[in-house]
Amino acid sequence: KMQNLIQQVLLSHLPSKRKQTASGWISFNAVCCTHRGESIDKRQRGGAIATARGGITYHCFNCHFKAGWQPGWVLSPNFKELLTWLNVSTENINELRLETIRLKQGLPSEYKRHVELPKFETRTLPEQTRTFEEMVVWHELAGTIPHDFFQVADYVLERKIDPVAYGLSWSDADSFARRVIVPMIYQNVTVGYTARSIDRKDKLKYYSSQPANFVFNMDRQGHDRVFAILCEGPFDAMSVDGISIMGSNLSEGQARLINTLQRQIIVVPDNDKAGVALVDAALEQQWSVSFPDWWETCKDVNEATIKYGKLFAFKNILDRTETNPVKIELMRKKYFKT
């Protein structure tokens, strides 16, 4: 749908260092300020939000530049400038501009977006980061080991995750001492990380430095596999050696990357209100969806693995996989009450 396409193009080109508020605003370092005679924004004062009507709004709280688009509008000069500053190609912008004119006039769509896979730059892990394996060696040499690491290690083992297989790490830096660091690897290169707090009362559950459109655990999806299990969170993916989009909202870049696997994609959303977004994305991508029996007692894949074991959780995902779009839609309405 065109009203989602403009959103997808803009959102997929936002800076990778960003955060989202509960109200839906995505904040990041504004891209407009230096083009308007202001200093570089380093305080994430640029904001974008998708509207209920299918549009998109941008506002800079530093230089006060505004731009937006709604279904039925053509691209405004400000919106085209914003797309340029976000490094959307001139060719792509011109195609989008012509497409909005066609739709405004009631003409059929002729939009053909160039298929371009996401590119990720190398990133470093937090200072003083060691893998769990390195911590064991360090313990043997030093004769002692920090108490925080023991608790982080216990947390990982309680969640039935293999720390060695996924390069799980720990840092004694103040901000990370109570977190397990999950490296984000793509084509054997570290391109980011997410650090999961082990403290339930911590308001910031995940602290992440990750590129836009990243899909977790793509490197472990060998060519001999006939399917890939797509989950929301990284711990869910590690539980069944699947992949994760780090949330419930699938971006266009993530979809392109996942489709390069060229195999059956089995989506397993979390059993909550946010999970319906991933089911909708699966229907759009013509992927399979699993509605496992353990949804009655478990919220997600990792919880099912902890409670019933990896083999049962994995087999039940396969047994309850649905490929028919009509049946998926019916199950969607049943489980998510939509």
Short mmCIF file of C-alpha atoms in Angstrom, two decimals:
data_model
loop_
_atom_site.label_atom_id
_atom_site.label_comp_id
_atom_site.label_asym_id
_atom_site.label_seq_id
_atom_site.Cartn_x
_atom_site.Cartn_y
_atom_site.Cartn_z
CA LYS A 1 0.00 0.00 0.00
CA MET A 2 1.27 3.41 -0.92
CA GLN A 3 0.36 4.96 2.43
CA ASN A 4 2.79 2.49 4.04
CA LEU A 5 5.44 2.75 1.34
CA ILE A 6 6.34 6.37 2.08
CA GLN A 7 6.60 5.48 5.76
CA GLN A 8 8.84 2.52 5.00
CA VAL A 9 11.20 4.50 2.78
CA LEU A 10 11.68 7.24 5.38
CA LEU A 11 11.86 4.97 8.43
CA SER A 12 14.30 2.57 6.74
CA HIS A 13 16.73 5.47 6.16
CA LEU A 14 16.70 6.93 9.67
CA PRO A 15 20.03 7.04 11.55
CA SER A 16 20.80 3.76 13.31
CA LYS A 17 21.31 5.44 16.69
CA ARG A 18 17.74 6.13 17.74
CA LYS A 19 15.17 5.38 20.41
CA GLN A 20 11.39 5.09 20.43
CA THR A 21 9.07 6.53 23.05
CA ALA A 22 5.90 4.91 24.34
CA SER A 23 3.86 7.40 22.29
CA GLY A 24 5.47 6.21 19.04
CA TRP A 25 7.94 9.03 18.38
CA ILE A 26 11.35 7.88 17.10
CA SER A 27 14.08 10.27 18.20
CA PHE A 28 17.55 10.57 16.66
CA ASN A 29 20.18 13.20 15.87
CA ALA A 30 18.41 15.61 13.54
CA VAL A 31 19.65 15.53 9.94
CA CYS A 32 18.39 19.00 9.00
CA CYS A 33 20.28 21.37 11.31
CA THR A 34 23.58 21.67 9.45
CA HIS A 35 21.68 22.32 6.21
CA ARG A 36 19.91 25.24 7.88
CA GLY A 37 22.92 27.00 9.35
CA GLU A 38 22.74 25.34 12.78
CA SER A 39 25.35 23.25 14.60
CA ILE A 40 25.30 19.45 14.41
CA ASP A 41 22.62 17.92 16.62
CA LYS A 42 24.11 15.52 19.17
CA ARG A 43 21.14 15.36 21.54
CA GLN A 44 18.66 13.37 19.41
CA ARG A 45 16.33 16.30 18.88
CA GLY A 46 14.99 15.04 15.55
CA GLY A 47 11.75 13.08 15.72
CA ALA A 48 9.57 11.05 13.34
CA ILE A 49 6.22 9.39 13.92
CA ALA A 50 3.95 7.31 11.69
CA THR A 51 0.35 8.58 11.76
CA ALA A 52 -2.79 6.50 12.08
CA ARG A 53 -3.88 7.47 8.56
CA GLY A 54 -0.74 5.98 7.05
CA GLY A 55 1.31 9.16 6.86
CA ILE A 56 4.58 10.28 8.45
CA THR A 57 5.59 13.44 10.34
CA TYR A 58 9.07 14.80 11.07
CA HIS A 59 9.93 17.60 13.47
CA CYS A 60 13.26 19.00 14.62
CA PHE A 61 13.22 20.42 18.14
CA ASN A 62 16.52 22.20 17.48
CA CYS A 63 16.14 24.19 14.23
CA HIS A 64 12.32 23.65 14.10
CA PHE A 65 12.28 22.20 10.58
CA LYS A 66 9.06 20.33 9.82
CA ALA A 67 8.05 17.94 7.07
CA GLY A 68 5.30 15.42 6.57
CA TRP A 69 3.20 13.40 4.16
CA GLN A 70 -0.32 12.01 4.26
CA PRO A 71 -2.23 9.78 1.80
CA GLY A 72 -3.61 11.98 -0.99
CA TRP A 73 -0.76 14.48 -0.79
CA VAL A 74 2.09 14.95 -3.26
CA LEU A 75 5.61 15.20 -1.85
CA SER A 76 6.25 18.70 -0.47
CA PRO A 77 9.58 20.50 -1.02
CA ASN A 78 10.38 20.07 2.69
CA PHE A 79 9.65 16.34 2.57
CA LYS A 80 11.84 15.88 -0.52
CA GLU A 81 14.63 17.80 1.23
CA LEU A 82 14.27 15.54 4.27
CA LEU A 83 14.53 12.41 2.12
CA THR A 84 17.68 13.83 0.48
CA TRP A 85 19.27 14.54 3.87
CA LEU A 86 18.48 10.94 4.86
CA ASN A 87 20.47 9.75 1.82
CA VAL A 88 17.49 8.52 -0.20
CA SER A 89 18.65 8.54 -3.82
CA THR A 90 17.38 11.22 -6.23
CA GLU A 91 16.05 8.47 -8.52
CA ASN A 92 14.06 6.93 -5.68
CA ILE A 93 12.66 10.31 -4.60
CA ASN A 94 11.56 11.11 -8.16
CA GLU A 95 9.82 7.74 -8.45
CA LEU A 96 7.99 8.33 -5.17
CA ARG A 97 6.99 11.84 -6.27
CA LEU A 98 5.51 10.57 -9.55
CA GLU A 99 3.77 7.73 -7.73
CA THR A 100 2.00 10.10 -5.31
CA ILE A 101 0.80 12.16 -8.28
CA ARG A 102 -0.54 9.03 -10.01
CA LEU A 103 -2.41 7.92 -6.91
CA LYS A 104 -3.81 11.41 -6.30
CA GLN A 105 -5.23 11.29 -9.85
CA GLY A 106 -6.62 7.79 -9.37
CA LEU A 107 -4.17 6.16 -11.81
CA PRO A 108 -2.77 2.63 -11.28
CA SER A 109 0.53 2.22 -9.46
CA GLU A 110 3.71 1.94 -11.52
CA TYR A 111 6.12 2.06 -8.61
CA LYS A 112 9.03 -0.35 -8.87
CA ARG A 113 11.47 0.06 -6.04
CA HIS A 114 15.04 -1.04 -6.59
CA VAL A 115 15.88 -4.10 -4.51
CA GLU A 116 18.83 -3.10 -2.38
CA LEU A 117 20.02 -5.11 0.61
CA PRO A 118 20.97 -3.32 3.85
CA LYS A 119 24.64 -2.61 4.44
CA PHE A 120 26.12 -2.68 7.94
CA GLU A 121 29.26 -0.99 9.21
CA THR A 122 31.57 -2.54 11.79
CA ARG A 123 30.89 -1.51 15.38
CA THR A 124 32.77 -2.14 18.60
CA LEU A 125 31.40 -3.79 21.73
CA PRO A 126 31.42 -1.87 25.04
CA GLU A 127 34.79 -1.30 26.71
CA GLN A 128 36.27 -4.15 28.75
CA THR A 129 33.99 -6.72 27.10
CA ARG A 130 34.99 -10.38 27.37
CA THR A 131 33.16 -13.46 26.12
CA PHE A 132 31.99 -16.01 28.64
CA GLU A 133 34.80 -18.29 27.45
CA GLU A 134 37.36 -15.55 28.08
CA MET A 135 35.91 -14.96 31.54
CA VAL A 136 36.52 -18.62 32.43
CA VAL A 137 40.17 -18.32 31.34
CA TRP A 138 40.47 -15.03 33.21
CA HIS A 139 39.09 -16.71 36.33
CA GLU A 140 41.68 -19.49 36.07
CA LEU A 141 44.48 -16.91 35.80
CA ALA A 142 43.22 -14.42 38.37
CA GLY A 143 41.83 -16.92 40.84
CA THR A 144 38.73 -14.80 41.38
CA ILE A 145 35.77 -13.60 39.37
CA PRO A 146 33.32 -10.69 39.84
CA HIS A 147 30.05 -11.46 41.63
CA ASP A 148 28.06 -9.62 38.94
CA PHE A 149 29.39 -11.94 36.26
CA PHE A 150 28.28 -15.00 38.23
CA GLN A 151 24.76 -13.59 38.37
CA VAL A 152 24.78 -12.74 34.66
CA ALA A 153 25.99 -16.26 33.85
CA ASP A 154 23.27 -17.78 36.06
CA TYR A 155 20.67 -15.67 34.24
CA VAL A 156 21.83 -17.00 30.86
CA LEU A 157 21.84 -20.61 32.03
CA GLU A 158 18.37 -20.21 33.55
CA ARG A 159 17.14 -19.09 30.14
CA LYS A 160 18.59 -22.28 28.59
CA ILE A 161 20.90 -20.40 26.21
CA ASP A 162 24.29 -21.68 25.04
CA PRO A 163 26.61 -18.71 25.73
CA VAL A 164 29.49 -20.10 23.69
CA ALA A 165 27.48 -20.72 20.50
CA TYR A 166 26.33 -17.10 20.38
CA GLY A 167 29.44 -15.39 21.72
CA LEU A 168 27.59 -13.99 24.75
CA SER A 169 29.76 -11.52 26.63
CA TRP A 170 30.10 -9.42 29.76
CA SER A 171 31.71 -6.12 30.66
CA ASP A 172 32.58 -4.81 34.12
CA ALA A 173 31.93 -1.25 32.99
CA ASP A 174 29.35 0.34 35.33
CA SER A 175 26.59 0.52 32.71
CA PHE A 176 26.97 -3.14 31.70
CA ALA A 177 27.97 -5.06 34.84
CA ARG A 178 24.37 -6.25 35.34
CA ARG A 179 23.75 -7.04 31.69
CA VAL A 180 24.45 -9.88 29.28
CA ILE A 181 25.88 -8.55 26.03
CA VAL A 182 24.61 -10.22 22.85
CA PRO A 183 26.86 -9.40 19.87
CA MET A 184 25.19 -8.73 16.52
CA ILE A 185 27.16 -10.52 13.83
CA TYR A 186 26.64 -10.30 10.08
CA GLN A 187 28.91 -12.08 7.61
CA ASN A 188 31.34 -12.76 10.49
CA VAL A 189 31.65 -9.06 11.34
CA THR A 190 30.40 -7.40 14.55
CA VAL A 191 27.90 -4.72 13.51
CA GLY A 192 26.31 -3.96 16.88
CA TYR A 193 25.09 -5.41 20.14
CA THR A 194 22.20 -5.50 22.56
CA ALA A 195 22.74 -5.65 26.33
CA ARG A 196 19.93 -7.30 28.33
CA SER A 197 19.53 -6.31 31.98
CA ILE A 198 19.21 -9.19 34.45
CA ASP A 199 17.35 -6.99 36.95
CA ARG A 200 13.57 -7.18 36.62
CA LYS A 201 13.07 -3.69 38.06
CA ASP A 202 15.40 -2.09 35.51
CA LYS A 203 13.21 0.22 33.39
CA LEU A 204 15.64 -0.06 30.47
CA LYS A 205 15.43 -3.79 29.71
CA TYR A 206 17.60 -3.61 26.58
CA TYR A 207 20.38 -1.16 25.81
CA SER A 208 21.26 -1.53 22.14
CA SER A 209 23.62 -0.21 19.53
CA GLN A 210 22.40 -1.73 16.30
CA PRO A 211 22.08 -0.78 12.63
CA ALA A 212 18.73 -0.22 11.00
CA ASN A 213 17.26 -3.26 9.21
CA PHE A 214 19.47 -5.73 11.08
CA VAL A 215 18.28 -9.34 11.46
CA PHE A 216 19.83 -11.30 14.31
CA ASN A 217 21.48 -14.70 13.73
CA MET A 218 21.44 -14.72 9.92
CA ASP A 219 24.97 -16.16 9.81
CA ARG A 220 23.87 -19.42 11.47
CA GLN A 221 21.11 -20.16 8.93
CA GLY A 222 23.05 -22.74 6.89
CA HIS A 223 22.29 -23.51 3.23
CA ASP A 224 21.17 -27.03 4.16
CA ARG A 225 18.16 -25.81 6.15
CA VAL A 226 14.70 -25.95 4.60
CA PHE A 227 13.12 -23.36 6.92
CA ALA A 228 14.01 -20.53 9.29
CA ILE A 229 12.09 -19.71 12.46
CA LEU A 230 11.52 -15.97 12.81
CA CYS A 231 11.02 -14.63 16.36
CA GLU A 232 10.69 -11.22 17.93
CA GLY A 233 13.50 -11.20 20.50
CA PRO A 234 17.11 -12.42 20.33
CA PHE A 235 16.68 -14.81 23.29
CA ASP A 236 13.71 -16.40 21.51
CA ALA A 237 15.85 -16.85 18.39
CA MET A 238 18.75 -18.34 20.36
CA SER A 239 16.34 -20.81 22.00
CA VAL A 240 15.58 -22.49 18.64
CA ASP A 241 18.54 -21.25 16.56
CA GLY A 242 16.21 -19.03 14.58
CA ILE A 243 16.37 -15.38 13.54
CA SER A 244 15.07 -12.24 15.24
CA ILE A 245 13.97 -8.81 14.02
CA MET A 246 14.55 -7.36 17.53
CA GLY A 247 10.89 -6.47 18.00
CA SER A 248 7.49 -6.97 16.38
CA ASN A 249 7.69 -4.40 13.57
CA LEU A 250 9.26 -5.75 10.38
CA SER A 251 11.01 -3.17 8.20
CA GLU A 252 11.24 -3.41 4.44
CA GLY A 253 15.01 -3.84 4.65
CA GLN A 254 14.66 -6.71 7.12
CA ALA A 255 12.12 -8.41 4.86
CA ARG A 256 14.48 -8.17 1.88
CA LEU A 257 17.33 -9.61 3.93
CA ILE A 258 15.24 -12.49 5.29
CA ASN A 259 13.94 -13.37 1.83
CA THR A 260 17.52 -13.89 0.64
CA LEU A 261 17.46 -17.13 2.65
CA GLN A 262 15.17 -18.53 -0.07
CA ARG A 263 13.38 -21.02 2.18
CA GLN A 264 10.21 -21.34 4.21
CA ILE A 265 10.02 -18.66 6.88
CA ILE A 266 8.03 -19.69 9.97
CA VAL A 267 6.98 -16.69 12.06
CA VAL A 268 6.41 -17.23 15.80
CA PRO A 269 5.11 -13.97 17.30
CA ASP A 270 4.90 -13.29 21.02
CA ASN A 271 1.47 -13.97 22.48
CA ASP A 272 0.65 -10.33 23.25
CA LYS A 273 -0.93 -7.29 21.59
CA ALA A 274 2.28 -6.36 19.79
CA GLY A 275 2.53 -9.82 18.21
CA VAL A 276 -0.30 -9.10 15.76
CA ALA A 277 1.98 -6.72 13.84
CA LEU A 278 4.34 -9.60 13.05
CA VAL A 279 1.44 -11.79 11.90
CA ASP A 280 0.31 -8.99 9.58
CA ALA A 281 3.84 -8.73 8.19
CA ALA A 282 3.94 -12.50 7.63
CA LEU A 283 0.69 -12.33 5.65
CA GLU A 284 2.08 -9.51 3.52
CA GLN A 285 5.32 -11.43 2.87
CA GLN A 286 3.46 -14.73 2.30
CA TRP A 287 5.38 -16.40 5.11
CA SER A 288 4.10 -19.20 7.35
CA VAL A 289 2.94 -18.54 10.92
CA SER A 290 2.99 -20.89 13.91
CA PHE A 291 0.38 -20.74 16.67
CA PRO A 292 1.90 -23.23 19.18
CA ASP A 293 -0.11 -25.00 21.87
CA TRP A 294 2.13 -23.60 24.59
CA TRP A 295 0.76 -20.11 23.95
CA GLU A 296 -1.79 -20.86 26.67
CA THR A 297 0.94 -20.95 29.31
CA CYS A 298 3.92 -19.14 27.75
CA LYS A 299 4.30 -15.68 26.26
CA ASP A 300 7.18 -16.42 23.89
CA VAL A 301 9.58 -19.03 22.52
CA ASN A 302 12.21 -18.66 25.23
CA GLU A 303 9.68 -19.03 28.02
CA ALA A 304 8.36 -22.22 26.35
CA THR A 305 11.90 -23.57 26.04
CA ILE A 306 12.55 -22.95 29.73
CA LYS A 307 9.27 -24.55 30.80
CA TYR A 308 9.02 -27.51 28.40
CA GLY A 309 12.49 -27.95 26.90
CA LYS A 310 13.90 -27.04 23.51
CA LEU A 311 12.83 -30.23 21.73
CA PHE A 312 9.16 -29.95 22.70
CA ALA A 313 8.97 -26.20 22.00
CA PHE A 314 10.68 -26.66 18.63
CA LYS A 315 8.52 -29.61 17.55
CA ASN A 316 5.32 -27.88 18.61
CA ILE A 317 6.27 -24.84 16.51
CA LEU A 318 6.59 -27.07 13.46
CA ASP A 319 3.43 -29.06 14.25
CA ARG A 320 1.36 -25.89 14.61
CA THR A 321 2.71 -24.08 11.54
CA GLU A 322 0.07 -22.76 9.16
CA THR A 323 0.81 -21.88 5.52
CA ASN A 324 -2.70 -21.05 4.27
CA PRO A 325 -3.28 -17.24 4.38
CA VAL A 326 -7.01 -17.66 5.04
CA LYS A 327 -6.36 -19.94 8.02
CA ILE A 328 -3.64 -17.62 9.29
CA GLU A 329 -6.11 -14.74 9.18
CA LEU A 330 -8.66 -16.81 11.11
CA MET A 331 -6.08 -17.77 13.73
CA ARG A 332 -4.99 -14.14 13.95
CA LYS A 333 -8.54 -13.08 14.82
CA LYS A 334 -8.89 -15.92 17.30
CA TYR A 335 -5.71 -15.31 19.27
CA PHE A 336 -5.40 -11.53 19.00
CA LYS A 337 -9.13 -10.72 19.19
CA THR A 338 -9.00 -8.45 16.14
#
